[in-house]
PDB file of C-alpha atoms in Angstrom:
ATOM      1  CA  MET A 262      43.524 -38.251  58.951  1.00 78.00           C
ATOM      2  CA  LYS A 263      45.857 -35.825  57.032  1.00 92.00           C
ATOM      3  CA  LYS A 264      49.148 -35.220  58.234  1.00 96.00           C
ATOM      4  CA  VAL A 265      50.706 -31.936  58.417  1.00 97.00           C
ATOM      5  CA  ASN A 266      53.983 -30.304  58.740  1.00 98.00           C
ATOM      6  CA  ILE A 267      54.861 -28.757  61.842  1.00 98.00           C
ATOM      7  CA  ALA A 268      57.361 -26.108  63.130  1.00 98.00           C
ATOM      8  CA  LEU A 269      58.154 -25.778  66.671  1.00 98.00           C
ATOM      9  CA  VAL A 270      59.814 -22.559  67.627  1.00 98.00           C
ATOM     10  CA  GLY A 271      61.599 -22.827  70.959  1.00 97.00           C
ATOM     11  CA  ALA A 272      61.948 -26.674  70.697  1.00 97.00           C
ATOM     12  CA  THR A 273      64.509 -26.837  73.469  1.00 97.00           C
ATOM     13  CA  GLY A 274      63.178 -24.831  76.012  1.00 95.00           C
ATOM     14  CA  MET A 275      60.856 -26.653  78.829  1.00 95.00           C
ATOM     15  CA  VAL A 276      57.524 -25.288  76.819  1.00 94.00           C
ATOM     16  CA  GLY A 277      58.764 -26.682  73.816  1.00 95.00           C
ATOM     17  CA  ARG A 278      59.995 -30.156  75.036  1.00 96.00           C
ATOM     18  CA  THR A 279      56.472 -30.257  76.485  1.00 96.00           C
ATOM     19  CA  PHE A 280      54.819 -29.756  73.311  1.00 95.00           C
ATOM     20  CA  LEU A 281      56.981 -32.377  71.738  1.00 96.00           C
ATOM     21  CA  LYS A 282      55.558 -34.816  74.659  1.00 96.00           C
ATOM     22  CA  VAL A 283      52.075 -33.637  74.039  1.00 96.00           C
ATOM     23  CA  LEU A 284      52.361 -34.358  70.431  1.00 96.00           C
ATOM     24  CA  GLU A 285      53.590 -37.658  70.763  1.00 96.00           C
ATOM     25  CA  ASP A 286      51.269 -38.677  73.473  1.00 96.00           C
ATOM     26  CA  ARG A 287      48.170 -37.648  71.319  1.00 95.00           C
ATOM     27  CA  GLU A 288      49.623 -39.101  68.264  1.00 96.00           C
ATOM     28  CA  PHE A 289      49.264 -35.859  66.396  1.00 96.00           C
ATOM     29  CA  PRO A 290      49.329 -36.467  62.791  1.00 97.00           C
ATOM     30  CA  ILE A 291      52.773 -35.369  61.712  1.00 98.00           C
ATOM     31  CA  ASP A 292      54.509 -35.636  58.248  1.00 97.00           C
ATOM     32  CA  THR A 293      57.470 -33.456  58.725  1.00 98.00           C
ATOM     33  CA  LEU A 294      58.415 -31.921  62.235  1.00 98.00           C
ATOM     34  CA  TYR A 295      60.716 -29.087  62.103  1.00 98.00           C
ATOM     35  CA  CYS A 296      62.607 -27.873  65.309  1.00 98.00           C
ATOM     36  CA  PHE A 297      64.036 -24.436  65.714  1.00 98.00           C
ATOM     37  CA  ALA A 298      65.772 -22.756  68.578  1.00 97.00           C
ATOM     38  CA  SER A 299      68.676 -20.305  69.287  1.00 96.00           C
ATOM     39  CA  GLU A 300      72.135 -20.762  67.819  1.00 96.00           C
ATOM     40  CA  ARG A 301      73.383 -22.391  70.778  1.00 95.00           C
ATOM     41  CA  SER A 302      70.894 -25.063  70.608  1.00 97.00           C
ATOM     42  CA  LYS A 303      71.813 -25.878  66.790  1.00 97.00           C
ATOM     43  CA  GLY A 304      72.429 -29.526  66.215  1.00 97.00           C
ATOM     44  CA  GLU A 305      70.768 -30.859  69.410  1.00 97.00           C
ATOM     45  CA  VAL A 306      68.782 -33.928  68.682  1.00 98.00           C
ATOM     46  CA  LEU A 307      65.165 -34.149  69.852  1.00 97.00           C
ATOM     47  CA  HIS A 308      62.888 -36.834  69.828  1.00 96.00           C
ATOM     48  CA  CYS A 309      59.132 -37.216  68.944  1.00 96.00           C
ATOM     49  CA  GLN A 310      56.984 -40.028  67.697  1.00 95.00           C
ATOM     50  CA  GLY A 311      59.975 -42.432  67.526  1.00 94.00           C
ATOM     51  CA  LYS A 312      61.796 -39.965  65.145  1.00 95.00           C
ATOM     52  CA  GLU A 313      65.053 -37.768  65.639  1.00 97.00           C
ATOM     53  CA  VAL A 314      64.774 -34.154  64.742  1.00 97.00           C
ATOM     54  CA  VAL A 315      67.876 -32.132  64.392  1.00 98.00           C
ATOM     55  CA  VAL A 316      67.213 -28.615  65.954  1.00 98.00           C
ATOM     56  CA  GLU A 317      68.047 -25.738  63.419  1.00 98.00           C
ATOM     57  CA  THR A 318      68.785 -22.141  64.378  1.00 98.00           C
ATOM     58  CA  LEU A 319      65.741 -19.930  63.807  1.00 98.00           C
ATOM     59  CA  THR A 320      66.110 -17.725  61.122  1.00 98.00           C
ATOM     60  CA  GLU A 321      63.319 -15.805  58.741  1.00 97.00           C
ATOM     61  CA  GLN A 322      64.395 -18.224  55.822  1.00 98.00           C
ATOM     62  CA  VAL A 323      63.024 -21.279  57.778  1.00 98.00           C
ATOM     63  CA  PHE A 324      59.617 -20.070  57.198  1.00 98.00           C
ATOM     64  CA  ASP A 325      60.207 -20.843  53.291  1.00 98.00           C
ATOM     65  CA  TYR A 326      59.844 -24.771  54.395  1.00 98.00           C
ATOM     66  CA  PRO A 327      56.636 -26.538  53.576  1.00 98.00           C
ATOM     67  CA  ILE A 328      55.096 -25.713  56.983  1.00 98.00           C
ATOM     68  CA  ASP A 329      51.477 -25.752  57.914  1.00 98.00           C
ATOM     69  CA  ILE A 330      51.417 -24.981  61.594  1.00 97.00           C
ATOM     70  CA  ALA A 331      54.117 -23.371  63.735  1.00 98.00           C
ATOM     71  CA  LEU A 332      53.873 -23.644  67.384  1.00 97.00           C
ATOM     72  CA  PHE A 333      55.802 -20.799  69.289  1.00 97.00           C
ATOM     73  CA  SER A 334      57.261 -21.022  72.623  1.00 94.00           C
ATOM     74  CA  ALA A 335      60.334 -18.711  72.425  1.00 93.00           C
ATOM     75  CA  GLY A 336      59.048 -15.702  74.314  1.00 91.00           C
ATOM     76  CA  GLY A 337      57.400 -12.366  73.247  1.00 93.00           C
ATOM     77  CA  ASP A 338      60.354 -10.808  71.347  1.00 96.00           C
ATOM     78  CA  ILE A 339      60.782 -13.895  69.190  1.00 97.00           C
ATOM     79  CA  SER A 340      57.059 -14.095  68.409  1.00 96.00           C
ATOM     80  CA  THR A 341      56.590 -10.392  67.602  1.00 96.00           C
ATOM     81  CA  THR A 342      59.477 -10.735  65.505  1.00 97.00           C
ATOM     82  CA  TYR A 343      58.934 -14.256  63.620  1.00 98.00           C
ATOM     83  CA  ALA A 344      55.323 -14.927  63.764  1.00 97.00           C
ATOM     84  CA  PRO A 345      54.372 -11.896  61.218  1.00 97.00           C
ATOM     85  CA  ILE A 346      56.934 -13.517  58.591  1.00 98.00           C
ATOM     86  CA  ALA A 347      55.624 -17.004  59.303  1.00 98.00           C
ATOM     87  CA  ALA A 348      51.974 -15.926  59.128  1.00 97.00           C
ATOM     88  CA  SER A 349      52.933 -13.829  55.718  1.00 97.00           C
ATOM     89  CA  LYS A 350      53.966 -17.299  54.170  1.00 97.00           C
ATOM     90  CA  GLY A 351      50.477 -18.757  54.942  1.00 97.00           C
ATOM     91  CA  ILE A 352      51.554 -20.811  58.173  1.00 98.00           C
ATOM     92  CA  VAL A 353      49.278 -20.732  60.704  1.00 97.00           C
ATOM     93  CA  VAL A 354      50.857 -19.502  64.070  1.00 97.00           C
ATOM     94  CA  ILE A 355      49.768 -20.604  67.487  1.00 95.00           C
ATOM     95  CA  ASP A 356      51.708 -18.518  69.969  1.00 96.00           C
ATOM     96  CA  ASN A 357      52.099 -19.400  73.604  1.00 92.00           C
ATOM     97  CA  SER A 358      53.688 -16.057  74.484  1.00 91.00           C
ATOM     98  CA  SER A 359      52.046 -13.007  75.984  1.00 89.00           C
ATOM     99  CA  ALA A 360      53.095 -11.245  72.554  1.00 93.00           C
ATOM    100  CA  TRP A 361      49.493 -11.433  70.934  1.00 89.00           C
ATOM    101  CA  ARG A 362      47.136 -11.656  73.801  1.00 86.00           C
ATOM    102  CA  MET A 363      46.099  -8.269  73.978  1.00 87.00           C
ATOM    103  CA  ASP A 364      45.923  -7.583  70.146  1.00 90.00           C
ATOM    104  CA  PRO A 365      42.534  -6.971  69.083  1.00 89.00           C
ATOM    105  CA  SER A 366      43.267  -8.464  65.796  1.00 89.00           C
ATOM    106  CA  VAL A 367      44.572 -11.688  67.086  1.00 91.00           C
ATOM    107  CA  PRO A 368      42.277 -14.081  68.671  1.00 80.00           C
ATOM    108  CA  LEU A 369      42.944 -15.465  72.111  1.00 86.00           C
ATOM    109  CA  VAL A 370      41.857 -18.975  71.937  1.00 88.00           C
ATOM    110  CA  VAL A 371      41.309 -21.739  74.582  1.00 87.00           C
ATOM    111  CA  PRO A 372      39.811 -24.382  72.592  1.00 81.00           C
ATOM    112  CA  GLU A 373      37.714 -25.821  75.621  1.00 85.00           C
ATOM    113  CA  VAL A 374      36.276 -22.445  76.082  1.00 87.00           C
ATOM    114  CA  ASN A 375      35.950 -20.498  72.719  1.00 84.00           C
ATOM    115  CA  ALA A 376      36.926 -22.546  69.947  1.00 86.00           C
ATOM    116  CA  GLY A 377      34.664 -20.639  67.573  1.00 86.00           C
ATOM    117  CA  ALA A 378      37.148 -17.851  67.677  1.00 84.00           C
ATOM    118  CA  LEU A 379      39.194 -19.749  65.331  1.00 83.00           C
ATOM    119  CA  LYS A 380      37.191 -18.957  62.471  1.00 83.00           C
ATOM    120  CA  HIS A 381      38.407 -15.025  62.599  1.00 79.00           C
ATOM    121  CA  HIS A 382      42.219 -15.728  62.849  1.00 85.00           C
ATOM    122  CA  LYS A 383      44.586 -14.140  60.243  1.00 89.00           C
ATOM    123  CA  ASN A 384      47.101 -16.787  60.735  1.00 94.00           C
ATOM    124  CA  ILE A 385      48.142 -15.943  64.304  1.00 94.00           C
ATOM    125  CA  ILE A 386      46.324 -17.475  67.213  1.00 92.00           C
ATOM    126  CA  ALA A 387      47.218 -16.331  70.500  1.00 92.00           C
ATOM    127  CA  ASN A 388      47.031 -19.370  73.299  1.00 88.00           C
ATOM    128  CA  PRO A 389      47.528 -18.531  77.009  1.00 82.00           C
TER     129      PRO A 389
END
């Protein structure tokens, strides 16, 4: 299976830490994992799949990294600010906030229910 570069936005929050556990439990094929959070979490060390990842401060420039998929769990304001930046760089954003759920141009996807809706995304996917 091809390994991918993953960014986790909101990595130090409860949902972010749960994302890390799920990625590890499911042995998701990660090449490089980037963890981003607020300035106060900068330098914190997280663990996933036996590797240590140092948390970096979220900025616009981090989306210049070679990221394939960005998992957002940092709240609606962060998502509306940074998801379009990531998407414009070709990164597929999966957003867990409520920011994009009612946007008609962004598919709201529950994989077990409507995975087919993924065909129509423009690099931002809402996930409840």
